[in-house]
Amino acid sequence: MPKVSTMSLTDEEIRYLRDAIAREPNSVELSMVSAEWSEHCSYKSSKPYLKIFSTEGRYVLVGPGYDAGVLDIGDGMLLTVHIESHNHPSAVEPYGGAATGIGGVIRDILSMGSRPIALLNALRFGDIRHDNHARWLFKNVVRGIADYGNCIGVPTVAGEVEFDDSFTNYCLVDVACIGIARRDRLVMLKGDADDLIVVAGNRTGRDGIHGASFASRAFEGEEEDRSAVQIPDPFMGKLLIDATMECVEKGCVKAIKDLGGGGLACCLSETADRLGKGMLVMLDALHVRESMSAEEMMISESQERMLYIVEPSRLEEFKAIMDKYEIPYSVLGRLTDDGYLSIYHDGKQVARIKASIVANAPIARRNAVKPPYIEEIAANSRKPEMPEYEDVAEIILELLADPSIASKEWVYRQYDHEVGLRTVVKPGYADASVLRIGLRHDRDDEDADGKYRYIAVKVDGNSKHCYIDPYNGSMGCFSEACRNVACVGAEPIAMVDHLQFGSPEDEHVFWTFIESVRGLADYGRYMKIPCVGGKVSFYNETRQGAIKPTPLVCVVGLVGDGSMVMKGHAGDGDMLMIIGLTKDEMGGSEYYEYIHSTLSADVPKVDLEYDKHARDAVLALVRSGLLTSVHDCSKGGLAVAIAEMCIASGIGARVELSNVPHTCTRLDDLLFSESHSRFLVSLRRDYLDAVNRVLADYPVHKAVIGAFNSDSDSLLLEYKGSSISISMDSMLDAYSSIARLMGHGG
Amino acid sequence: MPIRIGIVVFPGSNCDRDIYHILKNIMRVDAEFIWHKRDDLNAYYDAMIIPGGFAYADRLRAGVIAAFSPVMQVVKRLARDGMPVLGICNGFQILVESGLLPGAFMRNDSLTFICRWTRLRLDVDGSRTPFTLLLDKGSIINIPVANQEGKYYVDEDTLREMERNEQIVFRYEDNPNGSLYDIGGVCNEEGNVLGMMPHPERACEIILAPQHMSNSILHGYGDGIMIFRSLISYLYAKGEHHEPYR
Amino acid sequence: MPVYKVNVLIENKPYISDPEGDTILKDLVLKGGYHQVRSIRVAKMLKVEVEAKSVEEAREMVRRMCDELRLYNPMLSICKVE
Amino acid sequence: MPVYKVNVLIENKPYISDPEGDTILKDLVLKGGYHQVRSIRVAKMLKVEVEAKSVEEAREMVRRMCDELRLYNPMLSICKVE
Ligand SMILES: Nc1ncnc2c1ncn2[C@@H]1O[C@H](COP(=O)(O)OP(=O)(O)O)[C@@H](O)[C@H]1O
Ligand SMILES: [Mg+2]
């Protein structure tokens, strides 16, 4: 059994702690503080930089700093959003790690008194084509998410998957959750002296001890990491959802908080600090699985546990609900006015320390220096040899089979994406998923039956772009997520981000972190899309070094009304139009990296004003009902986006490439550039004039570049007199490469 | 008396609220949740639905633990008295484990959970069960499955007997999970108990159907609505004279 | 009363296919180069600790429990109490 | 070459919790009246048929296969070859 230690505290932090409490901390206090002051729980490196996000907006009720951001979308309905990762645990035990990640983000949503209604996931692995271990991780991570999400009845509605060698022997497993609350029932932290502190859920055991500090250092994959193996229990997760919602319904809890990283230590200190209260805690009352020391109880990260603050007069009601679901619980103690966490065990006081000290780690100053590799890439950027036009077909097929681009159907088929009767646009049918809310139980107003609202959600990231140019790459991820929700007819109203990097103690890594935050913040401020929450995950390193910087952006959008939800396919004879400008920006493109293994500095840049115009133009078109389908043009570039439209619609097309508005000097740049702010739309011929009238208001490039044709079973690309043809069958075959690689799920 | 349908809820059921939404907001009939610990019903019900989900997280085997719960002893009695009982997905598995329906379930051939729309064919006369009354034999409905242990199995002898008795109600046109003889739904000998793997409640509202299936003649509704409409028609046809089940 | 450990092994009847075993064989074992392996079948074991007067009583009780509470499905599986 | 039957038992390490076993115990076995049962843990068995020169060789090969192909996760489970 691992010994509780202070391994994650620096000498400086120990000195700071001594000064703060004016004495030597005892061992229980030390382990509480070291759990809470871990990077994972305290944000000690990132906090000052996160302040630059703009966090206010028309829909924001609660911004960052709580367990989930809260959006008020009217009619008495609130949305909650949160994102989490479970990278280290998934790298050790992919099934359990991914599953417990879902459990964790669900409990954050529950903590606001909101009901989880949808999950998203963003996954990253090494090369599944050649690496058995990467395949093993991928298979089990997906199975873990599926088993947990399916079992608790929360649909997994959208996501993304990327493969890159920087994730070899590792993986990034991010999950976001959307919740819904009734405005009159939102649970914000409240509590008064003598209110009771109750822990409910699974028995506490020695599992996951040091999980938070495990996630706060580089990943070794060693024996000692064993202690971080966490066992998912979706059954208890589901019972906690039902019981918590019943408590919220009845109004018998004043505060709810999940027990996550850092266990009781973090949960108690953060809750007490937030409430401005103290806590008197009797550890002997805690329901445990095995006999444990006070230190172990304080920092165990046993899964599926929740903390509730209950007024004494409501305790019986609360107990009746827990008993109904046969959920074990223990009344640990009560709130006090003195601001101290006073912890008792075995009749003795084992810790007495101010909650505000534990909950507020000293900020760690980190150096930031631009990493030399970025200059090196710039110095060595060279264009690959231009392929012959006949070879372009083969390259397009190769790109379609690139696991980062290929269909993710193998993944989302394993997820119940429909439970809840909300998933209007399902994974694989459009760039973002659309959810229906406003079912009778979602509202304050019981009579407003049938008046539904629709929201769109999508999460995006791009480690290849962010590695070479973290500022522009991050901005691009944000732009892409916004484009994706616009494609289904939604206006972005908020985002949550997840910033994943190597060690913040590495000045080069830290520079990329700061750049990335700047990119996201600049985009959000310009677009007036507030950040309502997020998460930072550092120390994503293996023996090979740090992962590529991987910020993720999860955007929530609001669809005008149900009839405006876009879930169409291109039909026979429809015209294909492109909106936006294709530029010679090849850095980090799949074409360069996957086909040519070439790094190049010129990562696509977002022109903020143009980006806004392009997105608004598409939104206006979708909302005027003039389009049959829309697809955003990103990974793999124009060629891949056109091919994907043919595949999705099951019909061929003929395209004249020279009609595409561009500033490229080479055909391969034109085909495969990942320039932002571009959309492909399909429309009926007779609507062309109307479409042009709508577009006249927006200063963006646009051109009809081809037409769909159900008689043809191929995609025909014409360019200055030459033409290539790619059969539908070969495209479909290439696009289903993941299913082929992964075989059966066993 | 208004029609009232009971929805049996186990720890881990997760389509209970979905069924409730369809009954209450779409079909406009009374619906009530019945918690698994109940061993007597103090109200009358016209029919029972056992919804999908993961009762007891499908531990040991899908449906087996739920089959031993008190409420299932009540459901068994009511089913014997002729009450219409519909088990969907996990509900089907529970009906099989409690012996109300023949057969057994195994893990899908893919070994994974599968969530997708399928085409389901009615293989008996619509009048065979209260839930199919309004459908013609041979008609095909678009409806999604979402299951992990959805592969239906039954031994040869029982199968032949079921065929003779017209108990094989639904067959997949595009078998998603490896079910024996493409079986997607079966009823008991009397026809009042139906189990089906696909989820009709997910196919009631056309906005929830994938785009290529939304050209339904049902004007705003999806094919799944026919299951619920059939039940309601059946209950109305029995009229006010029928003795409610207690 | 003493506590005995009784193992219950639940496996598919021989004529019922075992896609999990087949997949492990085909996708992992043979692809991984272990061509000497002829077949793999997967079974489930329940390790039960039970109070009883004797081993025999423990086994007998567990056997009864398996049948009565359907710890295995007699249509698909056989169940051995060890 | 002769064919040997080798059983592989994969179970969670003793200090790692087993929610499935717990639920079977609490919601099926105890509620079903078998109060003598103290605990249930679930394990998985692979019944492998393998060609080899001797039992020892068969066992040794299966052992190697389990480790190399990750038929179990050593962080989580122990694996016995019988
Ligand atoms: N891990 C996943 N889980 C669920 N759905 C996914 C996952 N990965 C991709 N998808 C779905 O597949 C579709 C295409 O995703 P992606 O290739 O990321 O699209 P885009 O390039 O437009 O961002 C979307 O509907 C997306 O939600
Ligand atoms: Mg897209």
Coordinates of N, CA and C in Angstrom, one line a residue, chain A residues 496-659:
Chain A
V496 N -16.7 25.9 -23.1 CA -15.8 25.5 -22.0 C -14.5 25.0 -22.7
D497 N -13.4 25.1 -22.1 CA -12.2 24.7 -22.7 C -11.4 23.7 -21.8
H498 N -10.6 23.0 -22.4 CA -9.7 22.1 -21.7 C -8.3 22.2 -22.2
L499 N -7.4 22.6 -21.3 CA -6.0 22.9 -21.8 C -5.1 21.8 -21.3
Q500 N -4.6 21.1 -22.3 CA -3.8 19.9 -22.0 C -2.4 20.1 -22.5
F501 N -1.4 20.0 -21.6 CA 0.0 20.3 -21.9 C 0.9 19.4 -21.1
G502 N 2.2 19.5 -21.4 CA 3.2 18.8 -20.6 C 3.4 19.5 -19.3
S503 N 4.6 19.4 -18.8 CA 4.9 20.0 -17.5 C 5.0 21.5 -17.5
P504 N 4.3 22.1 -16.6 CA 4.3 23.6 -16.6 C 5.7 24.1 -16.1
E505 N 6.4 23.1 -15.5 CA 7.8 23.5 -15.0 C 8.8 23.7 -16.1
D506 N 8.4 23.2 -17.3 CA 9.2 23.3 -18.5 C 8.8 24.6 -19.1
E507 N 9.8 25.5 -19.2 CA 9.5 26.8 -19.7 C 9.0 26.9 -21.1
H508 N 9.4 25.9 -21.9 CA 9.0 25.8 -23.3 C 7.5 25.4 -23.4
V509 N 7.2 24.4 -22.6 CA 5.8 23.9 -22.5 C 4.9 25.1 -22.0
F510 N 5.4 25.8 -21.0 CA 4.6 26.8 -20.4 C 4.3 28.0 -21.4
W511 N 5.3 28.2 -22.2 CA 5.1 29.3 -23.2 C 3.9 28.9 -24.2
T512 N 3.9 27.6 -24.6 CA 2.8 27.2 -25.5 C 1.5 27.3 -24.8
F513 N 1.5 27.0 -23.4 CA 0.3 27.2 -22.7 C -0.3 28.6 -22.7
I514 N 0.7 29.5 -22.5 CA 0.2 30.9 -22.4 C -0.3 31.4 -23.8
E515 N 0.4 31.0 -24.8 CA 0.0 31.3 -26.2 C -1.4 30.8 -26.5
S516 N -1.6 29.6 -26.1 CA -2.8 28.9 -26.3 C -4.0 29.7 -25.6
V517 N -3.8 30.0 -24.4 CA -4.8 30.7 -23.6 C -5.1 32.1 -24.4
R518 N -4.0 32.7 -24.8 CA -4.2 34.0 -25.5 C -5.1 33.8 -26.8
G519 N -4.8 32.8 -27.5 CA -5.5 32.5 -28.7 C -7.0 32.3 -28.4
L520 N -7.3 31.5 -27.4 CA -8.7 31.3 -27.1 C -9.4 32.5 -26.6
A521 N -8.6 33.2 -25.8 CA -9.2 34.4 -25.1 C -9.5 35.5 -26.2
D522 N -8.6 35.7 -27.1 CA -8.8 36.7 -28.2 C -10.0 36.4 -29.0
Y523 N -10.1 35.1 -29.4 CA -11.2 34.7 -30.2 C -12.5 34.9 -29.5
G524 N -12.6 34.5 -28.2 CA -13.8 34.6 -27.4 C -14.2 36.0 -27.2
R525 N -13.2 36.9 -27.0 CA -13.6 38.3 -26.7 C -14.1 38.9 -28.0
Y526 N -13.5 38.6 -29.1 CA -13.9 39.2 -30.4 C -15.3 38.8 -30.7
M527 N -15.5 37.5 -30.6 CA -16.8 36.9 -31.0 C -17.9 37.1 -29.9
K528 N -17.5 37.6 -28.8 CA -18.5 37.7 -27.6 C -19.0 36.3 -27.3
I529 N -18.2 35.3 -27.3 CA -18.6 34.0 -26.8 C -17.8 33.8 -25.5
P530 N -18.6 33.8 -24.4 CA -17.9 33.7 -23.1 C -17.4 32.3 -22.8
C531 N -16.4 32.3 -22.0 CA -15.9 31.0 -21.4 C -16.6 30.8 -20.1
V532 N -17.4 29.7 -19.9 CA -18.1 29.5 -18.7 C -17.5 28.4 -17.8
G533 N -16.4 27.9 -18.2 CA -15.7 26.9 -17.4 C -14.6 26.2 -18.2
G534 N -14.0 25.3 -17.5 CA -12.9 24.6 -18.2 C -12.1 23.8 -17.2
K535 N -10.9 23.4 -17.7 CA -10.1 22.6 -16.9 C -8.7 22.7 -17.5
V536 N -7.7 22.5 -16.6 CA -6.3 22.5 -17.1 C -5.7 21.2 -16.7
S537 N -5.0 20.6 -17.6 CA -4.4 19.3 -17.3 C -2.9 19.4 -17.8
F538 N -2.0 19.5 -16.8 CA -0.6 19.5 -17.1 C 0.0 18.2 -16.9
Y539 N 1.3 18.1 -17.1 CA 2.1 16.9 -16.9 C 1.6 15.7 -17.8
N540 N 1.1 16.1 -18.9 CA 0.8 15.0 -19.9 C 2.1 14.7 -20.6
E541 N 2.9 13.9 -20.0 CA 4.2 13.5 -20.5 C 4.5 12.0 -20.3
T542 N 5.2 11.5 -21.2 CA 5.7 10.1 -21.1 C 7.2 10.2 -21.1
R543 N 7.9 9.1 -21.2 CA 9.3 9.1 -21.3 C 9.8 9.8 -22.5
Q544 N 9.0 9.7 -23.6 CA 9.4 10.4 -24.8 C 9.2 11.9 -24.8
G545 N 8.6 12.4 -23.7 CA 8.5 13.8 -23.6 C 7.1 14.3 -23.5
A546 N 6.9 15.6 -23.7 CA 5.5 16.1 -23.5 C 4.7 15.8 -24.8
I547 N 3.4 15.7 -24.6 CA 2.4 15.6 -25.7 C 2.4 16.9 -26.5
K548 N 1.9 16.9 -27.7 CA 1.7 18.2 -28.3 C 0.7 19.0 -27.6
P549 N 0.8 20.3 -27.5 CA -0.2 21.1 -26.8 C -1.6 20.8 -27.4
T550 N -2.5 20.5 -26.5 CA -3.9 20.1 -27.0 C -5.0 20.8 -26.2
P551 N -5.2 22.0 -26.6 CA -6.4 22.7 -26.0 C -7.6 22.2 -26.8
L552 N -8.7 22.0 -26.0 CA -10.0 21.6 -26.6 C -11.0 22.7 -26.3
V553 N -11.9 22.8 -27.3 CA -13.0 23.8 -27.1 C -14.3 23.1 -27.3
C554 N -15.1 23.2 -26.3 CA -16.5 22.6 -26.4 C -17.5 23.8 -26.5
V555 N -18.2 23.9 -27.6 CA -19.0 25.1 -27.8 C -20.5 24.6 -27.7
V556 N -21.3 25.5 -27.1 CA -22.7 25.3 -27.0 C -23.4 26.3 -27.9
G557 N -24.3 25.9 -28.7 CA -25.0 26.9 -29.6 C -26.5 26.8 -29.4
L558 N -27.2 27.8 -29.8 CA -28.6 27.8 -29.6 C -29.2 27.9 -31.0
V559 N -30.1 26.9 -31.3 CA -30.8 26.9 -32.6 C -32.1 27.8 -32.5
G560 N -32.4 28.5 -33.5 CA -33.5 29.4 -33.5 C -34.8 28.6 -33.1
D561 N -35.3 27.7 -34.0 CA -36.4 26.9 -33.5 C -36.3 25.6 -34.3
G562 N -37.1 24.6 -33.9 CA -37.0 23.3 -34.4 C -37.0 23.1 -35.9
S563 N -37.7 24.0 -36.6 CA -37.8 23.9 -38.0 C -36.5 24.3 -38.7
M564 N -35.6 25.0 -37.9 CA -34.4 25.5 -38.4 C -33.2 24.5 -38.2
V565 N -33.5 23.4 -37.5 CA -32.4 22.4 -37.3 C -32.0 21.9 -38.7
M566 N -30.7 21.9 -38.9 CA -30.2 21.5 -40.2 C -29.7 20.0 -40.0
K567 N -30.4 19.1 -40.7 CA -29.8 17.8 -40.7 C -30.0 17.1 -42.1
G568 N -29.7 17.9 -43.1 CA -30.0 17.5 -44.5 C -28.9 16.8 -45.2
H569 N -29.2 16.3 -46.3 CA -28.2 15.7 -47.3 C -28.4 16.4 -48.6
A570 N -27.3 16.4 -49.3 CA -27.3 17.0 -50.7 C -28.2 16.1 -51.5
G571 N -29.0 16.6 -52.4 CA -29.8 15.8 -53.3 C -29.4 15.9 -54.7
D572 N -30.0 15.1 -55.5 CA -29.6 15.0 -57.0 C -29.8 16.4 -57.6
G573 N -28.8 16.8 -58.3 CA -28.9 18.1 -59.0 C -28.6 19.3 -58.2
D574 N -28.4 19.1 -56.9 CA -28.1 20.3 -56.0 C -26.7 20.9 -56.4
M575 N -26.7 22.2 -56.2 CA -25.4 22.8 -56.5 C -24.5 22.8 -55.3
L576 N -23.2 22.8 -55.5 CA -22.2 22.8 -54.4 C -21.6 24.2 -54.4
M577 N -21.7 24.9 -53.3 CA -21.1 26.2 -53.2 C -20.1 26.2 -52.1
I578 N -19.0 27.0 -52.3 CA -18.1 27.2 -51.2 C -18.2 28.7 -50.7
I579 N -18.1 28.8 -49.4 CA -18.1 30.1 -48.8 C -16.7 30.2 -48.1
G580 N -16.0 31.3 -48.3 CA -14.7 31.4 -47.7 C -13.5 31.4 -48.7
L581 N -12.3 31.7 -48.2 CA -11.2 31.8 -49.0 C -10.1 30.7 -48.7
T582 N -9.7 30.0 -49.7 CA -8.7 29.0 -49.4 C -7.3 29.6 -49.6
K583 N -6.5 29.5 -48.6 CA -5.1 30.1 -48.6 C -4.1 29.1 -48.5
D584 N -2.9 29.5 -48.9 CA -1.7 28.6 -48.9 C -1.2 28.5 -47.5
E585 N -1.9 27.8 -46.6 CA -1.5 27.7 -45.2 C -1.4 26.2 -44.9
M586 N -0.3 25.6 -45.1 CA -0.2 24.1 -45.1 C 0.3 23.6 -43.8
G587 N 0.8 24.4 -42.9 CA 1.5 23.9 -41.7 C 0.5 23.1 -40.8
G588 N 0.9 22.0 -40.4 CA 0.1 21.2 -39.5 C -1.1 20.5 -40.2
S589 N -1.1 20.6 -41.5 CA -2.2 19.9 -42.3 C -2.0 18.4 -42.3
E590 N -3.1 17.7 -42.4 CA -3.0 16.3 -42.5 C -2.3 15.9 -43.8
Y591 N -2.4 16.7 -44.8 CA -1.7 16.4 -46.0 C -0.2 16.5 -45.8
Y592 N 0.3 17.5 -45.1 CA 1.7 17.5 -44.9 C 2.2 16.5 -43.9
E593 N 1.4 16.3 -42.9 CA 1.9 15.4 -41.8 C 1.7 14.0 -42.1
Y594 N 0.5 13.7 -42.5 CA 0.1 12.2 -42.7 C 0.7 11.7 -44.0
I595 N 0.6 12.5 -45.1 CA 1.0 12.0 -46.4 C 2.5 12.2 -46.5
H596 N 3.0 13.4 -46.2 CA 4.4 13.7 -46.4 C 5.3 13.7 -45.2
S597 N 4.8 13.5 -44.0 CA 5.6 13.6 -42.8 C 6.4 14.8 -42.8
T598 N 5.8 16.0 -43.1 CA 6.5 17.2 -43.2 C 5.9 18.2 -42.2
L599 N 6.8 18.9 -41.4 CA 6.3 19.9 -40.6 C 6.6 21.3 -41.3
S600 N 5.6 22.1 -41.2 CA 5.7 23.4 -41.8 C 5.1 24.5 -41.0
A601 N 5.7 25.7 -41.0 CA 5.3 26.7 -40.0 C 4.0 27.4 -40.3
D602 N 3.6 27.4 -41.5 CA 2.5 28.3 -41.8 C 1.1 27.6 -41.5
V603 N 0.8 27.6 -40.2 CA -0.4 27.1 -39.7 C -1.6 28.0 -40.1
P604 N -2.7 27.5 -40.4 CA -3.8 28.4 -40.8 C -4.1 29.4 -39.7
K605 N -4.3 30.7 -40.1 CA -4.6 31.8 -39.2 C -6.1 32.2 -39.4
V606 N -6.7 32.5 -38.2 CA -8.1 33.0 -38.3 C -8.1 34.5 -38.5
D607 N -8.7 35.0 -39.5 CA -9.0 36.4 -39.6 C -10.3 36.6 -38.9
L608 N -10.3 37.3 -37.7 CA -11.4 37.3 -36.9 C -12.7 37.9 -37.5
E609 N -12.5 39.0 -38.2 CA -13.6 39.7 -38.8 C -14.2 38.8 -39.9
Y610 N -13.3 38.3 -40.7 CA -13.8 37.4 -41.8 C -14.5 36.2 -41.3
D611 N -13.9 35.6 -40.3 CA -14.5 34.4 -39.7 C -15.9 34.7 -39.2
K612 N -16.1 35.8 -38.6 CA -17.4 36.2 -38.1 C -18.4 36.3 -39.3
H613 N -18.0 37.0 -40.3 CA -18.8 37.2 -41.4 C -19.2 35.8 -42.1
A614 N -18.2 35.0 -42.2 CA -18.5 33.7 -42.9 C -19.5 32.9 -42.1
R615 N -19.3 32.9 -40.8 CA -20.2 32.1 -39.9 C -21.6 32.7 -39.9
D616 N -21.6 34.0 -39.8 CA -23.0 34.6 -39.8 C -23.7 34.4 -41.2
A617 N -22.9 34.4 -42.2 CA -23.5 34.2 -43.5 C -24.2 32.8 -43.6
V618 N -23.4 31.8 -43.1 CA -23.9 30.5 -43.2 C -25.1 30.3 -42.3
L619 N -25.0 30.9 -41.1 CA -26.2 30.9 -40.2 C -27.4 31.5 -40.8
A620 N -27.2 32.6 -41.5 CA -28.4 33.3 -42.1 C -28.9 32.4 -43.2
L621 N -28.1 31.7 -43.9 CA -28.6 30.8 -45.0 C -29.3 29.6 -44.4
V622 N -28.7 29.0 -43.3 CA -29.4 27.8 -42.7 C -30.8 28.3 -42.2
R623 N -30.8 29.4 -41.5 CA -32.0 29.9 -40.9 C -33.0 30.3 -41.9
S624 N -32.6 30.6 -43.1 CA -33.6 31.0 -44.1 C -34.1 29.8 -44.8
G625 N -33.6 28.6 -44.5 CA -34.1 27.4 -45.0 C -33.7 27.2 -46.5
L626 N -32.7 27.8 -47.0 CA -32.3 27.7 -48.4 C -31.4 26.6 -48.7
L627 N -30.9 25.9 -47.7 CA -29.8 24.9 -48.0 C -30.3 23.5 -47.8
T628 N -29.7 22.6 -48.6 CA -30.1 21.2 -48.3 C -29.0 20.6 -47.3
S629 N -27.8 21.1 -47.3 CA -26.8 20.6 -46.3 C -25.7 21.6 -46.2
V630 N -24.9 21.4 -45.1 CA -23.8 22.3 -44.9 C -22.7 21.5 -44.3
H631 N -21.5 21.7 -44.6 CA -20.4 21.0 -44.0 C -19.2 22.0 -43.9
D632 N -18.6 21.9 -42.7 CA -17.4 22.8 -42.5 C -16.2 22.2 -43.1
C633 N -15.3 23.0 -43.6 CA -14.2 22.5 -44.3 C -13.0 22.7 -43.4
S634 N -12.4 21.6 -42.9 CA -11.3 21.7 -42.1 C -10.3 20.6 -42.3
K635 N -10.2 19.6 -41.4 CA -9.2 18.6 -41.5 C -9.2 17.9 -42.9
G636 N -8.1 17.9 -43.5 CA -8.0 17.3 -44.9 C -8.3 18.2 -46.0
G637 N -8.8 19.4 -45.6 CA -9.1 20.4 -46.6 C -10.3 20.2 -47.5
L638 N -10.3 21.0 -48.5 CA -11.5 21.0 -49.4 C -11.8 19.7 -50.0
A639 N -10.7 19.0 -50.5 CA -10.9 17.7 -51.1 C -11.7 16.7 -50.2
V640 N -11.2 16.7 -49.0 CA -11.8 15.7 -48.0 C -13.2 16.2 -47.7
A641 N -13.4 17.5 -47.6 CA -14.8 17.9 -47.2 C -15.8 17.6 -48.3
I642 N -15.4 17.8 -49.6 CA -16.3 17.4 -50.7 C -16.5 15.9 -50.7
A643 N -15.5 15.1 -50.5 CA -15.7 13.7 -50.5 C -16.6 13.3 -49.4
E644 N -16.5 13.9 -48.2 CA -17.3 13.6 -47.1 C -18.8 13.9 -47.4
M645 N -19.0 15.0 -48.1 CA -20.4 15.3 -48.5 C -21.0 14.3 -49.4
C646 N -20.2 13.8 -50.3 CA -20.6 12.8 -51.3 C -21.0 11.5 -50.5
I647 N -20.1 11.1 -49.5 CA -20.3 9.9 -48.7 C -21.6 10.1 -47.9
A648 N -21.7 11.2 -47.2 CA -22.9 11.4 -46.4 C -24.2 11.4 -47.1
S649 N -24.1 11.9 -48.4 CA -25.4 12.0 -49.1 C -25.6 10.8 -50.0
G650 N -24.5 10.0 -50.1 CA -24.6 8.8 -50.9 C -24.8 9.1 -52.4
I651 N -24.2 10.2 -52.9 CA -24.3 10.5 -54.3 C -23.0 11.2 -54.8
G652 N -22.8 11.0 -56.1 CA -21.6 11.6 -56.7 C -21.7 13.1 -56.9
A653 N -20.6 13.7 -57.4 CA -20.6 15.1 -57.7 C -19.5 15.4 -58.8
R654 N -19.7 16.5 -59.4 CA -18.7 17.0 -60.4 C -18.3 18.4 -59.9
V655 N -17.0 18.6 -59.8 CA -16.5 19.9 -59.2 C -15.5 20.5 -60.1
E656 N -15.6 21.8 -60.4 CA -14.6 22.5 -61.1 C -13.7 23.3 -60.2
L657 N -12.5 22.8 -60.0 CA -11.7 23.4 -58.9 C -11.2 24.8 -59.2
S658 N -11.1 25.2 -60.4 CA -10.6 26.5 -60.7 C -11.6 27.6 -60.3
N659 N -12.9 27.2 -60.0 CA -13.8 28.1 -59.5 C -13.7 28.5 -58.0

